[in-house]
Coordinates of C-alpha atoms and ligand atoms in Angstrom, one line a residue:
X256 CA 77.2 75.7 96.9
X257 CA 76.7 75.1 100.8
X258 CA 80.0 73.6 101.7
X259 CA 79.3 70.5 104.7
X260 CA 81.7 70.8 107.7
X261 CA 83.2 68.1 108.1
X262 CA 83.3 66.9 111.8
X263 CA 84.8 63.8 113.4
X264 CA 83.1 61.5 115.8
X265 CA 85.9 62.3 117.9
X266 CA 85.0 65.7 118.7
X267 CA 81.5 65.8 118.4
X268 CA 78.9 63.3 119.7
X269 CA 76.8 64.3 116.9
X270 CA 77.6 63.1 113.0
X271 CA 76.1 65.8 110.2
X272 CA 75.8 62.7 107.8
X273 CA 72.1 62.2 107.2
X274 CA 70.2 59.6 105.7
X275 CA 66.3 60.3 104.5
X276 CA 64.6 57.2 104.2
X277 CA 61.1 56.8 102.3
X278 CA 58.6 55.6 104.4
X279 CA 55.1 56.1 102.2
X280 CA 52.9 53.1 101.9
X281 CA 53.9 53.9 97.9
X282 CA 49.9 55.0 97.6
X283 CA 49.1 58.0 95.9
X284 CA 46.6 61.0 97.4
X285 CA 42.9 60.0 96.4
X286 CA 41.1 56.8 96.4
X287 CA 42.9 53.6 98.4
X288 CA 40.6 51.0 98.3
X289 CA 39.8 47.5 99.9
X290 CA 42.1 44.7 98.2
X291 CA 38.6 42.5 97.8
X292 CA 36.0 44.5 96.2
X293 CA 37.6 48.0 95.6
X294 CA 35.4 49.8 98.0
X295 CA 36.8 53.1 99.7
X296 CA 34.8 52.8 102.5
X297 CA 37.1 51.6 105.3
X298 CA 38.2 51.8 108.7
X299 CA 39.8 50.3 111.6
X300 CA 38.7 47.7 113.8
X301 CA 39.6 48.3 117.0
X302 CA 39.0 44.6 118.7
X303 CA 41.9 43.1 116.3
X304 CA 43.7 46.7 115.6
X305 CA 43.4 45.8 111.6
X306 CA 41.9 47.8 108.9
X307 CA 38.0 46.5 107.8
X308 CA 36.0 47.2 104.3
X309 CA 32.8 48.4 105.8
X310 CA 31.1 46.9 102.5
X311 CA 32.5 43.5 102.1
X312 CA 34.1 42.9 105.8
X313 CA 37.6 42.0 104.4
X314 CA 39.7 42.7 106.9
X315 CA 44.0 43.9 106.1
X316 CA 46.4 45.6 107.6
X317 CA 49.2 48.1 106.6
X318 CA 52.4 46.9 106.3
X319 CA 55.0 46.7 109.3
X320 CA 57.7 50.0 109.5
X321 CA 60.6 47.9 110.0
X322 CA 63.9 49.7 111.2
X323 CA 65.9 51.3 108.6
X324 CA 69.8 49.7 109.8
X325 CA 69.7 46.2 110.4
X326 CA 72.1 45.9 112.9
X327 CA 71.6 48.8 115.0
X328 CA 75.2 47.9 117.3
X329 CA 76.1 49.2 113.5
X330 CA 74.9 52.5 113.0
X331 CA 76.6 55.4 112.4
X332 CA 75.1 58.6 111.5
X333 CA 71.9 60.0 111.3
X334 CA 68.4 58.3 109.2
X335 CA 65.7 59.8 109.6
X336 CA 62.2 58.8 108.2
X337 CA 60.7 61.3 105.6
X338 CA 57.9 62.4 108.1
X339 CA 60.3 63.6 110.1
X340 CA 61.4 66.2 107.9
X341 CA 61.7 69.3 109.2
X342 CA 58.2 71.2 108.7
X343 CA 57.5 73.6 105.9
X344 CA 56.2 76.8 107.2
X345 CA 54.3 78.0 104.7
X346 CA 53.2 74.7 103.0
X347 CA 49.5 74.9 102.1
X348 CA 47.8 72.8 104.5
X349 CA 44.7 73.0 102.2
X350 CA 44.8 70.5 99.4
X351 CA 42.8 70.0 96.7
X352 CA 42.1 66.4 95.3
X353 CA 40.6 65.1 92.3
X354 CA 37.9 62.1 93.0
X355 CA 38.5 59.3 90.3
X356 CA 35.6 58.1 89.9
X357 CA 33.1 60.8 89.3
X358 CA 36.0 64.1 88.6
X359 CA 34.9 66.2 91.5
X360 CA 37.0 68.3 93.1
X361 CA 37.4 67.4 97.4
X362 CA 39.3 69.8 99.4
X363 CA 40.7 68.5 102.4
X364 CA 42.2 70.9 105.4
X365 CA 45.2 68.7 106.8
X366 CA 45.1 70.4 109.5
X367 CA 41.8 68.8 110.9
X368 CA 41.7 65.7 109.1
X369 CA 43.9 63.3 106.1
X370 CA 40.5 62.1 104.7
X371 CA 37.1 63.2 103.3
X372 CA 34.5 61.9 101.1
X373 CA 33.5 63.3 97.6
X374 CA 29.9 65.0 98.2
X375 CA 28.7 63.7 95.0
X376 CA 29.6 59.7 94.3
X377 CA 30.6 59.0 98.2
X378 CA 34.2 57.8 97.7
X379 CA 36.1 58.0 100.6
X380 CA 39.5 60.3 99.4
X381 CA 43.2 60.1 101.4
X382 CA 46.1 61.8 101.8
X383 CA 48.6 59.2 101.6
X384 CA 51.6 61.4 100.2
X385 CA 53.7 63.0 103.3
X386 CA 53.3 66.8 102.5
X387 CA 55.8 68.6 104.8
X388 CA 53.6 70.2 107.7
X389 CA 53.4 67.7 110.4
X390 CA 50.6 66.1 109.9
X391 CA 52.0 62.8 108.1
X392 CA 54.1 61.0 110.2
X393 CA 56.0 57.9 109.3
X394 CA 54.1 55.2 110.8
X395 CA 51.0 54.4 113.0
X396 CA 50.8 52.5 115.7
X397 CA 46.8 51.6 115.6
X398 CA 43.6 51.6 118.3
X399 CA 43.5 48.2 120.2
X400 CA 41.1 49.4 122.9
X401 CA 37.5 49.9 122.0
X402 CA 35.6 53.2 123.6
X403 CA 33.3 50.9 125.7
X404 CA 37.1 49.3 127.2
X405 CA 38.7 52.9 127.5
X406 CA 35.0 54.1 129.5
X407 CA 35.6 50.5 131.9
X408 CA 39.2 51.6 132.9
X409 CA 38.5 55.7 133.4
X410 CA 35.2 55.0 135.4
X411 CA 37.5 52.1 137.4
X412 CA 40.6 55.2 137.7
X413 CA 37.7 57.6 138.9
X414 CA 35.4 56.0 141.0
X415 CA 38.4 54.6 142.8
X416 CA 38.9 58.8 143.6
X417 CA 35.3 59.3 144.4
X418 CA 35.6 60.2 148.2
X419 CA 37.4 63.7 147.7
X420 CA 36.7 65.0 144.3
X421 CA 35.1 67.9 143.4
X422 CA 31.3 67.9 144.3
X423 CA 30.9 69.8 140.8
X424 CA 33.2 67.3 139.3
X425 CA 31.2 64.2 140.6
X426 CA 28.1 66.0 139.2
X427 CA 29.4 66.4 135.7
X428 CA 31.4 63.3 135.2
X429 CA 30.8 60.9 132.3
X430 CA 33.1 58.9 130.0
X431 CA 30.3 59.5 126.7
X432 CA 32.7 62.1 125.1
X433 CA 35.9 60.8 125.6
X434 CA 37.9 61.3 122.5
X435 CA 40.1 58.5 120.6
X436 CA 43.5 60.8 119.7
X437 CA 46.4 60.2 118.1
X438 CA 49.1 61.8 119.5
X439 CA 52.6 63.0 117.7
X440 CA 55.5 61.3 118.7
X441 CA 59.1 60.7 117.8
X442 CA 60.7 57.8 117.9
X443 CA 64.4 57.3 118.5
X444 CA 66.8 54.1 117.7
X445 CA 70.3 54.5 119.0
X446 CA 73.8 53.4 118.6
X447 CA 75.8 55.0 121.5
X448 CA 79.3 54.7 123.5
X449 CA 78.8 55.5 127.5
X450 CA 81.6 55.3 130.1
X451 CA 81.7 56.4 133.7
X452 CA 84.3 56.4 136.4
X453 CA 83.7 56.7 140.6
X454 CA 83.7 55.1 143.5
X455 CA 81.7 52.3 145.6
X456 CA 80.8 51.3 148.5
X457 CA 80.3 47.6 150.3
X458 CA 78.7 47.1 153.0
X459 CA 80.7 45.4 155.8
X460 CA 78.9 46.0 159.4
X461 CA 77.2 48.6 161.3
X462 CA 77.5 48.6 164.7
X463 CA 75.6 51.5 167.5
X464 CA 77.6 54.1 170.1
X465 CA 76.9 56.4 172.3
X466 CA 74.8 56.4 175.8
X467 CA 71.6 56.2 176.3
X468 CA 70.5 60.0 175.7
X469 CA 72.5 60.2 172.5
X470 CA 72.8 56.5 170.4
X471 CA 74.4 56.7 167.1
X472 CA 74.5 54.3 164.1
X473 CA 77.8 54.0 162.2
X474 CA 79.2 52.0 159.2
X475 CA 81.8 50.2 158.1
X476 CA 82.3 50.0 154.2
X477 CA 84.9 49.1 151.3
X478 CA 85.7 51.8 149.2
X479 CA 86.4 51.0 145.4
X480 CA 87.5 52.7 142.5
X481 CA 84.6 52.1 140.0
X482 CA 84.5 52.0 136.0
X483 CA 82.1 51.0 133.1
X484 CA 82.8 51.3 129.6
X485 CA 80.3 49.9 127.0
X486 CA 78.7 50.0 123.6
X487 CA 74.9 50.4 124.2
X488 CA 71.8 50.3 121.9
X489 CA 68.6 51.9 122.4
X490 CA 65.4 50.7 121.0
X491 CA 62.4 53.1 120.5
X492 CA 63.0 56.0 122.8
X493 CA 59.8 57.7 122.3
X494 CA 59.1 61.6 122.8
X495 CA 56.2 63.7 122.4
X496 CA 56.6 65.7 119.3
X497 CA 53.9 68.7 120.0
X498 CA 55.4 71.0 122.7
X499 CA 52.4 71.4 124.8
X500 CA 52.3 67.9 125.5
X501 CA 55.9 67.7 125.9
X502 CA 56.0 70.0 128.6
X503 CA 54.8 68.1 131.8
X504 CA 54.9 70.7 134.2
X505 CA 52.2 73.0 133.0
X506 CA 50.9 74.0 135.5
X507 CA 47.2 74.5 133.6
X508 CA 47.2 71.8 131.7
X509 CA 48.0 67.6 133.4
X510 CA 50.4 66.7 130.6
X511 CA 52.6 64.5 132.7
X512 CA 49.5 61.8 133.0
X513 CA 49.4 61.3 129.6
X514 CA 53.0 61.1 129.6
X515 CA 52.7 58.4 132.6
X516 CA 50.8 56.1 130.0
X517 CA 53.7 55.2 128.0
X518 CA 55.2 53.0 126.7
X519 CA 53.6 51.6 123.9
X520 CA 54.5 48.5 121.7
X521 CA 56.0 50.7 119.1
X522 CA 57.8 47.0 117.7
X523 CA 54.0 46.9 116.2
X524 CA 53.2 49.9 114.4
X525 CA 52.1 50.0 110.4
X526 CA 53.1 52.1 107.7
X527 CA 51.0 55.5 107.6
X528 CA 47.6 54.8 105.8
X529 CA 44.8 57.5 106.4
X530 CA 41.9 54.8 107.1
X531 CA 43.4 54.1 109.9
X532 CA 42.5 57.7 111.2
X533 CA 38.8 57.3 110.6
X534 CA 36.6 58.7 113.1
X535 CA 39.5 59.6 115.7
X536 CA 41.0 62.7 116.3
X537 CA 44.7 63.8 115.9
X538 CA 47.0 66.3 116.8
X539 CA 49.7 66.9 114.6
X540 CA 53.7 67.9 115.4
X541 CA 54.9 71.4 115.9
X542 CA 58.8 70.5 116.4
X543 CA 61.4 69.4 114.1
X544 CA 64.3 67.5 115.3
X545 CA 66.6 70.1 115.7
X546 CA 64.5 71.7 119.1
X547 CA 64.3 67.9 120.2
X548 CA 67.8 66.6 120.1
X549 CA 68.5 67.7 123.4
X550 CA 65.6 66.3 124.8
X551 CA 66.7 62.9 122.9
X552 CA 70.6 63.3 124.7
X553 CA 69.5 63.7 128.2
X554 CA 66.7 61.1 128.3
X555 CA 69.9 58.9 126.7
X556 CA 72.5 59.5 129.2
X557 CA 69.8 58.4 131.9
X558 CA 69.1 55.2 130.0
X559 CA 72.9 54.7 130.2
X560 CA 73.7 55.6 133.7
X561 CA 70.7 52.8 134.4
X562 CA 72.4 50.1 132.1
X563 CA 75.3 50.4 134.1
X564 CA 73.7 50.2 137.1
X565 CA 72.9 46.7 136.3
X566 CA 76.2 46.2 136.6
X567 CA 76.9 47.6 139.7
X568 CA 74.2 45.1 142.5
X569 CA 77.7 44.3 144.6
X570 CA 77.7 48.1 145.8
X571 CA 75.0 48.1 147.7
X572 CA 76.1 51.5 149.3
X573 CA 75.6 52.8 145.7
X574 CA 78.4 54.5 143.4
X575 CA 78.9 58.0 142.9
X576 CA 80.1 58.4 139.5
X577 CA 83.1 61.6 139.2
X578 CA 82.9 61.2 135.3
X579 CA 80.5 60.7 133.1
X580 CA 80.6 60.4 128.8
X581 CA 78.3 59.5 126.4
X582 CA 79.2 59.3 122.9
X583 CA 75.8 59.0 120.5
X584 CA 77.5 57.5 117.4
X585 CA 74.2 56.9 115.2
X586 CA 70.1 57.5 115.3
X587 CA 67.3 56.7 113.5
X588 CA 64.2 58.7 113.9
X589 CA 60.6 58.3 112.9
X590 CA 57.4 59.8 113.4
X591 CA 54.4 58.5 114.7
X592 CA 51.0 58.9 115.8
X593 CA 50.3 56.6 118.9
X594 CA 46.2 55.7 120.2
X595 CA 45.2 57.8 123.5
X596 CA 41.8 57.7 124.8
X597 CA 41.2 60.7 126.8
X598 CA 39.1 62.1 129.2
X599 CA 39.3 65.4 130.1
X600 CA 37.6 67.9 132.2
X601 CA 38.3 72.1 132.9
X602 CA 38.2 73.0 136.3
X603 CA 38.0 76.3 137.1
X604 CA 38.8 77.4 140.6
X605 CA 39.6 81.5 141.6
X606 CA 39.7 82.3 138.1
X607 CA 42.2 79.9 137.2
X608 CA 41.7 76.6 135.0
X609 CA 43.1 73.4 135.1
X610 CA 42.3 71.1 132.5
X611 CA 42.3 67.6 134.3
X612 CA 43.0 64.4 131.8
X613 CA 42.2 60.8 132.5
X614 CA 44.1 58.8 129.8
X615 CA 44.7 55.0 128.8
X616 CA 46.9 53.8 126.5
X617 CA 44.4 52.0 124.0
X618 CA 47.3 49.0 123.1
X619 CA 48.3 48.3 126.5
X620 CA 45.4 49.8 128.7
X621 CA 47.1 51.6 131.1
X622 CA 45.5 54.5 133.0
X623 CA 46.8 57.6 134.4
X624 CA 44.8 60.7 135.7
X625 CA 44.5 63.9 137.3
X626 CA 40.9 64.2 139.6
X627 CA 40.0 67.5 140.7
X628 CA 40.2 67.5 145.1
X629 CA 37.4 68.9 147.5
X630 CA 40.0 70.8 149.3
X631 CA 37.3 71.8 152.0
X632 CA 37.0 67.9 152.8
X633 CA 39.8 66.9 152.5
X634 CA 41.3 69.3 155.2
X635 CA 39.1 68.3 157.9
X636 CA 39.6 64.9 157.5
X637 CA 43.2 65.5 157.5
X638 CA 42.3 68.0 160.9
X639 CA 40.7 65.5 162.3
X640 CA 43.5 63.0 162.3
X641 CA 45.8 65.9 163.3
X642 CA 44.6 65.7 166.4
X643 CA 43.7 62.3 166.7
X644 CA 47.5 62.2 166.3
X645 CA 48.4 64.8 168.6
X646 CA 46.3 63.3 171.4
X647 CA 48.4 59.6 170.6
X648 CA 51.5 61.4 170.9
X649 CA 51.1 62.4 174.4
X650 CA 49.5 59.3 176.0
X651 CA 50.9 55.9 173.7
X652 CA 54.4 55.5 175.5
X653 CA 56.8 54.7 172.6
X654 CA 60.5 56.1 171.9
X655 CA 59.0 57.9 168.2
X656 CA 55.6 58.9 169.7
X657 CA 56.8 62.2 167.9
X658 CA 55.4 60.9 164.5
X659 CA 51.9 60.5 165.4
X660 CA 52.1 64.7 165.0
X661 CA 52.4 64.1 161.3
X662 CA 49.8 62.0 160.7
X663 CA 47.4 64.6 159.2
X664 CA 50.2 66.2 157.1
X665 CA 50.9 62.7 155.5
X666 CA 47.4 61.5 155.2
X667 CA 46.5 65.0 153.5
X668 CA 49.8 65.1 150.9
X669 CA 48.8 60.7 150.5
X670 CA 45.2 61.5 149.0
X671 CA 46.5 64.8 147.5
X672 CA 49.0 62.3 145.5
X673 CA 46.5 59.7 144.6
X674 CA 44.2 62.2 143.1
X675 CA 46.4 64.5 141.1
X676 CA 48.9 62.1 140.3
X677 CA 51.7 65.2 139.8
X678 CA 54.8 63.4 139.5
X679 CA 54.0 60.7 137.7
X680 CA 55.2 60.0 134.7
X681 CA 56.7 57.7 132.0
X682 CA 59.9 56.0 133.8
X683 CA 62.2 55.7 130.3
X684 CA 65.2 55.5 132.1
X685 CA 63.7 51.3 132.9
X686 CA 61.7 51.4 130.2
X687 CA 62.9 51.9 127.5
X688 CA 64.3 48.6 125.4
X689 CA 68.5 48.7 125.4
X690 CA 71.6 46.4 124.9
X691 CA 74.9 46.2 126.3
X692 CA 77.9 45.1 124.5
X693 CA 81.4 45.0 124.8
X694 CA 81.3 45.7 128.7
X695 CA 85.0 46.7 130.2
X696 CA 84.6 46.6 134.4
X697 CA 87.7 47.9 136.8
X698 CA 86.2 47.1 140.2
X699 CA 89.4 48.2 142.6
X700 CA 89.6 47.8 146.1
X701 CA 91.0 50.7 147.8
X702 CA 90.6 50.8 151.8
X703 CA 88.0 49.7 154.4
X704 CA 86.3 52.8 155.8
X705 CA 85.3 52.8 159.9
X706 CA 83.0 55.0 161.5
X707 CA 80.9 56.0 158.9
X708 CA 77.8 57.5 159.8
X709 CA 75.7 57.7 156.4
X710 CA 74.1 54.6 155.7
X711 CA 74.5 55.0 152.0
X712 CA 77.5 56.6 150.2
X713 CA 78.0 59.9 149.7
X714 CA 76.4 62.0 147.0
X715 CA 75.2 58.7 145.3
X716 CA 74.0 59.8 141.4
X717 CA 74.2 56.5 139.5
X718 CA 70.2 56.4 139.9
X719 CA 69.6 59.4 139.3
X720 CA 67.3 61.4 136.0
X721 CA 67.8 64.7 135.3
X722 CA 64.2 65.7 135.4
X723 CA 65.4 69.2 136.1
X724 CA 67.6 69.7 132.9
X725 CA 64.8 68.4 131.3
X726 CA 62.2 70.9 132.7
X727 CA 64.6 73.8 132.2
X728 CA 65.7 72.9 128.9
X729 CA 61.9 72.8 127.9
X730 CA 62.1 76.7 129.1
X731 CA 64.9 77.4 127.0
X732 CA 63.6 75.7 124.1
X733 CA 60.5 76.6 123.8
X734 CA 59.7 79.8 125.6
X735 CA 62.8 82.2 124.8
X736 CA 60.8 85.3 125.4
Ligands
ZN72 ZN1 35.8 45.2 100.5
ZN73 ZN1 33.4 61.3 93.3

């Protein structure tokens, strides 16, 4: 028998107990039909994000996946959902199902879809049994944007972008194949223990020295020992589960938009029923929770360092934090598939390809996108004001007539910004839904600083995200060799 180590919250942030908690809809694989009239035939209606009977209209909806602890201030441990099981390798994703009514056989490829009708009676069949290879997740979070909506808000993103895209891009663009997809995500309840311990700075006066030639601002400031202890709670942290998509900074592929069109209102998403798939597209998980942990701890400590800077508006010189913990004392984690409409478009330029995306969030509408850039415009454009700029700098007598050099070197990295929208992405650390408790503050003076010269305090870090332990444990993760 495997023997369980057993190891204390004390030295570990992370508790071995774990919980599996059943999440099916109780249906069994094969027909699931409409409470009125018994009909298989059903799908979702986008315009009310419920579930229709395409014969008798009737129209239902899934039952709400509420959280597994009550009280999550309370949680200790680990629950997970049971589609977040860890992946079965060599599961057979082909499955075999026996129609009811007529005693055909229907052979469904989970890989591609979770439904398919029986050739020779026309029942619709489902897979509605989580079978260990991804595909099932634990919950749904249903379509609320119609096609025609999701077409509106990428032709509004685009032709906003219309003055320096891609001549070949302009040509081909058209929103009639954009694709409804649900994408795999995780989704991450927490009951946590942060505390932090610096210095910060007040703002007292500034005052200017030096000559003419050579004028200096300084600072004066109060300097005070900082601290923050407090239990915090963290409500649907949500992380891609495939590990393409989780990897924004591909440099073929514009993850980091669909990342930017987060979050979603997770608080509404239904048990996992197939029909609700129906005529969308999904793409399944390819992680297990042990390869996203990580992930889950530093987006966490963020979240934390941004609670407590809720706490800290009297510093308005900022805090640099000299110790930082964060204790993760229980999580609950779930699986889901959440509604993207996408748009995208492969650009090939020197033999390289980019695949460009245009998503919206199809609950909340939100839009993010990558347009592919004329680069041959938009230089001379940016040229031109160059030396429009250049010229300014020389005849408009002003004390910074130096900056008008940089006006084409601006304007060119502005549009390049607004067009490939590169760093955007979804801002968790504000996002994301938390709750302090039990809040211990030590706010100590300890001495008025003169003659400062930086305006803020030194090596401020209690805003900051670690994007790049994020991007490098991605590397690690994912691509060893
Ligand atoms: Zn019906
Ligand atoms: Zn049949």
């Amino acid at each position: 028998m495997k023997k369980e180590r057993n190891v204390s919250a004390k030295s570990t942030n992370r508790s071995t107990k774990t919980t599996i908690i059943q999440t099916g809809n109780g249906l069994q694989n094969g027909q699931n039909k409409c409470p009125k009239c018994g009909s298989t035939d059903i799908s979702l209606n986008p315009k009310t994000g419920n579930l229709r009977c395409n014969f008798c209209r009737y129209e239902f909806a899934e039952e709400k996946l509420e959280d597994f602890s009550s009280d999550l201030s309370k949680l200790e441990g680990q629950m997970i959902g049971s589609g977040v099981q860890d992946r079965i390798l060599d599961t057979n994703d082909i499955i075999t199902l026996k129609c009811t009514s007529c005693g055909a056989e229907v052979v469904i490829d989970t890989r591609e879809v979770t439904q398919a009708r029986c050739h020779w009676c026309r029942n619709t069949l489902s897979i509605q049994e989580q079978i260990p290879n991804g595909s099932i997740p634990d919950m749904v979070l249903p379509f609320h944007v119609t096609k025609m909506e999701a077409q509106k808000e990428i032709e509004k993103f685009v032709g906003k972008r219309k003055f320096f895209a891609h001549p070949q891009f302009q040509k081909e663009f058209t929103t009639e194949n954009i694709m409804g997809v649900y994408f795999p995500y995780m989704v991450i309840d927490e009951n946590a223990h942060a505390s932090f311990i610096g210095e910060g700075e007040q703002f007292v006066r500034s005052y200017v020295r030096g000559n003419n030639q050579n004028q200096m601002v300084y600072y004066d400031a109060d300097l005070y020992h900082v601290e923050r202890e407090f239990d915090l709670t963290i409500s649907d942290l949500t992380l891609e589960s495939k590990k393409d998509r989780l990897d924004g900074t591909k440099a073929n592929q514009t993850n980091n938009v669909i990342n930017a069109i987060m979050p979603f209102d997770i608080e509404n998403a239904v048990k996992w029923n197939a029909n609700y798939l129906k005529g969308y597209t999904s793409e399944r998980r390819d992680t297990n929770i042990d390869e996203l942990k990580d992930f889950v701890e530093i987006q966490s400590k963020d979240i934390a360092r941004f609670a407590a800077s809720e706490t800290l508006k009297q510093y308005d010189r900022g805090v640099r934090w000299e110790n930082e913990e964060f204790q993760m004392k229980g999580q609950e984690w779930k699986a889901a598939y959440l509604p993207v409409w996408l748009y995208s478009y492969q650009q090939e330029k020197n033999q390289e390809k980019i695949l460009h995306y245009v998503a919206v969030n199809a609950r909340t509408k939100e839009v993010m996108g990558s347009v592919p850039i004329h680069y041959p415009k938009l230089l001379i454009v940016s040229f031109f004001l160059e030396l429009i700029g250049i010229f300014l700098m020389f005849t408009v007598d002003f004390d910074y007539s130096f900056l008008f050099a940089t006006i084409g070197f601006f304007y060119y990295f502005v549009i390049w910004n607004r067009y490939r929208n590169k760093s955007e992405r979804h801002h968790y650390e504000k996002e994301t839904k938390t709750e302090m408790k039990n809040i211990r503050k030590v706010d100590r003076f300890i001495q008025r600083e003169r003659n400062l010269s930086n305006a803020t305090i030194r090596g401020a870090n209690y805003q900051d995200v670690s994007n790049q332990s994020f991007a490098e444990k991605i590397k690690k993760t994912f691509y060893q060799d």
